[in-house]
Amino acid sequence: MLNRLFSEIRFRVRALFRRDRLEQELDTELSFHLQKEAEKHMATGVSPEEARRRARAAFGAVQGTKDDARDARGISLIDSLAQDLKYALRGLRKRPAFTMGVVLTLGLGIGANAAMFGIVDRLLFRPPLGLKDPETAHRVFQHGRTQDRRPRVLRNFAFRRYLDLQRTTRSFESFAAFQTRTLALGEGSDTHEAKVTLASASYFQFFDVRPALGRFYGPAEDSVPAGSPVVVLGHDYWQARYGGRSDIIGQQLRIDRGTFTIIGVAPNGFVGAGDQGVPAAFVPITAYAHAARGPGYPALHTWTWMEMLARRKPEISEAAANQDLTSAFLASWRETIAANPNWGKLEDMGIRGELAPMLLARGPHAGRDAKVATWVLGVAAIVLLIACANVANLFLSRAFARRREFAMRLALGVTRARLARQLLTESLVLALIGGAVGLVIAQWGAAALRAAFLDAAASAVIVDPRTLLFTALAVMVTALLTGIVPALQTGRGNLNLTLKGGANEGPHRSRARPLLLVFQATLSVVLLIGAGLFVRSLSHVKNYRLGYDVAPVLYASANPRGYRPSEAEQRSLAEAMLETAKRIPGVQYATLTISVPFWSNEGTGLWVPGIDSVTRRGNFLFNTGSPDYFKTLGTRILKGRAFDERDRAGAAPVLVVGERMAEALWPGQDALSKCVRIGADTAPCSQVIGVAEEMRLRSLTGEREYSFFVPSAQHTAPPVPEIFVRVTGDPERLIEPLRRELQKLMPGPAYVNVVPLSELVDPSLKAWKFGTTMFVAFGGLALLLAAIGLYSMIAYDVTQRTRELGVRIALGSSVSRVLGLIVSSGLRLVGAGVVLGVLLALWGAKWMEGLLFQQTPRDPVIYGVVAGILLLVAVVAAVLPALRATRIDPNSALRLDG
Amino acid sequence: MARTPIDLLQGTLDVLILKSLSWGPRHGHAVARLIRASSEGAFEVLDGSLYAALHRMEERGWVEAEWGLSDKGKRAKFYQLTPLGRQQLKNETASWQRYSVAVAKLLTATVQP
Amino acid sequence: MLLSKRKGNAVTDYLDLPQGTLDLLILKAVSLRPMHGWAISERLHDVTRATLQIPQGSLYPALHRLERRGWIRAEWGSSDNNRKAKFYELTPSGKKQLAADTKAWARLTNAVGLVLDMS
């Protein structure tokens, strides 16, 4: 055996290098043969021409011989690969329907994977664009405990922390501070809001970037306390608003309360470390802070508003740097506690620093997004597998149809390995074309996905080198999976029998096809179960009673933008807004508010006689509102009453509590008339006058979250100019009229913003909606593919067994028996797949749990429905070809070529 | 005994089946058994090839078939030779003889002619 | 192998050689002395009195295949009229292969003979 191998290799190598010479030699050899043959004929007396003609006739096609001999020589790999390619392309062109079908199927599968990979990559793996040395760049988090001793992780800090850390740590090369805020740019009628990143000068050093125009600001312009009023524009903003002109350096731009000078433009696609998309501008953090809070901000302990980055010295380990960070935090907090002793004891706070990776999805603040995206990538992979199974089945049928062609080639000296290689080439070509189509699909689909899903997506395209690499990998795997089974099966079985046998020498029973089908059914079941669970979960989320109505409510807020109203002015502005809003046609109710669900909330101290340390029991969210507060939001009052005109300033202080708060503080008792001291334990008793339906204001299911409500008139602080408005009819139509009327009330540079409440609440549903949509889409696709697979397999089977079935019918077997035979074989396979799929889903259920909302992953109803759907589809997919089978004319069936 | 698989070619299979049927009608299973036994285990005919061959010969009119009961009382299709089939058996046997003789001659030559 | 063609009523027997048998016969032919392609074809024709007919076009692919597998070896020499011709001869591994194939052939004929001879 080894000898033979060596000899083969030697031969081929020689053939490779002496190709021309070998051709020549073959020519010589064959012409010698023909000469001798012609001589033989001439010896019997015929003319030379006749002799030559006979010789050639006896020989057969010379060229064909040459080709086959060449083949048998085992010519160079490259030559034969090129041949394979030509042959494959030719074959594909001859069958456009087949080719299109395969390419489309594979394209969908590969495209979906490419798009999802792009997203998962961005969320979990790829460091932010341009980040230098990702291993030493960290996001700073601080662990601690809330007042009620719950652990929590923060990434927003006071400016003094930033200063302290820089001063007292030794393990870091630099720190950066930044925050992204939506601020008003421009002035007058040109005012528009955009995301602005406020960043220290050191921020830009974290990235390997050069400005597209001008320069970035340096430490001199970022000095404490005032900084310099300079701005670096974002690239997109520069293109959109300034037409990409290069003469903008030195121009002024109003941002929030200040006027800033443009000194440069950031490079295209630069996002930085933020997670809110590409900013419109970058401003020194000191300049912003100074304008917003005055020169005292570096000393403030309470204004925790900015995030921090740290560049660790490479020679220091993460553990050591973490320790250094922790001691620095403790030292800094010691000062804070010294200045605010009523905040508690330092030892109780459990303060600890953490250096996390730059990607938010990899740190302590990882949201649900990354998890869902990963799951959807897994789903896409499953769909690709199903598509591959289908295509593999198609290849198998084709291979069987071509078995005579194969047998002939094998008889003529082509080895099985070569034939197998040619089949794999065909599947590779199809997979490549499918991959190209898939990338196109990914581009389209990605745009839609981005809009629905990724705030953080930079404007760069989803299709980039890493995704391309991943796609190439997917293509290889696809080609292998689809081509391997028919390739392995070539040449098996009795060749000669095949060559001379008829078209139907008995049913072609390949074990691979039924297995593929079971495989497809299993995967489809798993996907559909996932889809069902998500759909139900989403419906739970949607139907979840938030405690208030979202759809008909608008939220209007005034942005003072530097204008500092006095308390009296602020109060009158708020009230004017309220009155004006009420008078607009279409507005049902309006109320003042100081908090917005899921967006902002306030808290304050609470003391209840008889209860020791109320604030330990949970998070008490504090709200104030006008008498129409509950009517505006559609919240029911369960007991007692809401506030009304009686509850004015100076009258007896009252409050309304949420039903869960009532139950928590006074279990089993009537909450009405109970006394609560708000703000200080020496405050007068506020009396509970009503219990309201539970309102979910910060999280959907927070256990220790409670809310209570105080009339704005009785709240000591002046109301902020923010209102809720409840409208009849389509809220979108009232946004502009409301804004116009309210804007008239705005003093100075202030401007008003009106948004539907749904815009603020819905984002929390996003992850669920996305997961559901994807699962349902993919599950449906998987089901379609499996149905097609089943149909084609059974139809094929029927064709194979035509004669046998015809015989059965001729012999008197009833049509329904034959039908039953075919359908039952298909059902058996799908049934096996269903059982396997259910088992697989049960086993994987535990990982799904975190993604579902009030839904058990082992819901028997869903499992049952999915199994039923699949079996139904199986019956339909089997019955259609089976019906055709019963119409076989027995005579013609038996007469088929044998 | 150690062996490499023997490829049974269609023509050869035909002649073996015809020969087996020359002893009287048999059903397919019995034909396979007979071939196996008489070749002393050398030939193991696959069902697919067997029935394909039988149907083919039926079509060509070399055999005819009818339903009957096997010795176990099960319904089975019995095949038997037609006169044309008997003729075919003679022809095929002769061809086989010539073929094996020719090859044998070539294989046993020791001196070049 | 045995393929009956009907030409009208006459049956012309035309024995076609499958690849395995052809290989075997080639090996045997060159085992006696080195031969060129045409000589092999003539020998098969002669010894069997034309019973076996090989389409000459399938001879050369078979020769090259056998050469590639290392069972025969090729050398250029001069034929009887001093013309250039490629001569093939058996290699040691070819000798082994010949012995094995001959045995297999014998078993096949034997078995068929058993079936056909039984009475």
mmCIF file of C-alpha atoms in Angstrom, chain A residues 372 375-376 379 526-532 534-535 769-781 848 851:
data_model
loop_
_atom_site.group_PDB
_atom_site.id
_atom_site.type_symbol
_atom_site.label_atom_id
_atom_site.label_comp_id
_atom_site.label_asym_id
_atom_site.label_seq_id
_atom_site.Cartn_x
_atom_site.Cartn_y
_atom_site.Cartn_z
ATOM 1 C CA VAL A 372 -30.386 38.202 23.464
ATOM 2 C CA TRP A 375 -29.106 33.736 21.490
ATOM 3 C CA VAL A 376 -30.286 35.038 18.172
ATOM 4 C CA VAL A 379 -30.746 30.623 16.322
ATOM 5 C CA VAL A 526 -36.428 23.657 19.101
ATOM 6 C CA LEU A 527 -36.645 26.919 17.215
ATOM 7 C CA LEU A 528 -40.386 27.017 17.207
ATOM 8 C CA ILE A 529 -40.550 26.300 20.904
ATOM 9 C CA GLY A 530 -38.170 29.163 21.474
ATOM 10 C CA ALA A 531 -40.324 31.356 19.290
ATOM 11 C CA GLY A 532 -43.454 30.373 21.143
ATOM 12 C CA PHE A 534 -40.705 34.493 23.361
ATOM 13 C CA VAL A 535 -44.039 35.396 21.877
ATOM 14 C CA LYS A 769 -39.455 42.652 21.109
ATOM 15 C CA PHE A 770 -36.268 42.043 19.230
ATOM 16 C CA GLY A 771 -35.820 38.549 20.576
ATOM 17 C CA THR A 772 -39.407 37.681 19.791
ATOM 18 C CA THR A 773 -39.305 38.996 16.264
ATOM 19 C CA MET A 774 -36.116 37.173 15.505
ATOM 20 C CA PHE A 775 -37.201 33.900 17.000
ATOM 21 C CA VAL A 776 -40.528 33.981 15.234
ATOM 22 C CA ALA A 777 -38.954 34.906 11.908
ATOM 23 C CA PHE A 778 -36.283 32.268 12.145
ATOM 24 C CA GLY A 779 -38.631 29.679 13.544
ATOM 25 C CA GLY A 780 -40.970 30.218 10.623
ATOM 26 C CA LEU A 781 -38.086 30.006 8.199
ATOM 27 C CA MET A 848 -33.701 30.510 28.513
ATOM 28 C CA LEU A 851 -34.643 35.879 28.961
#
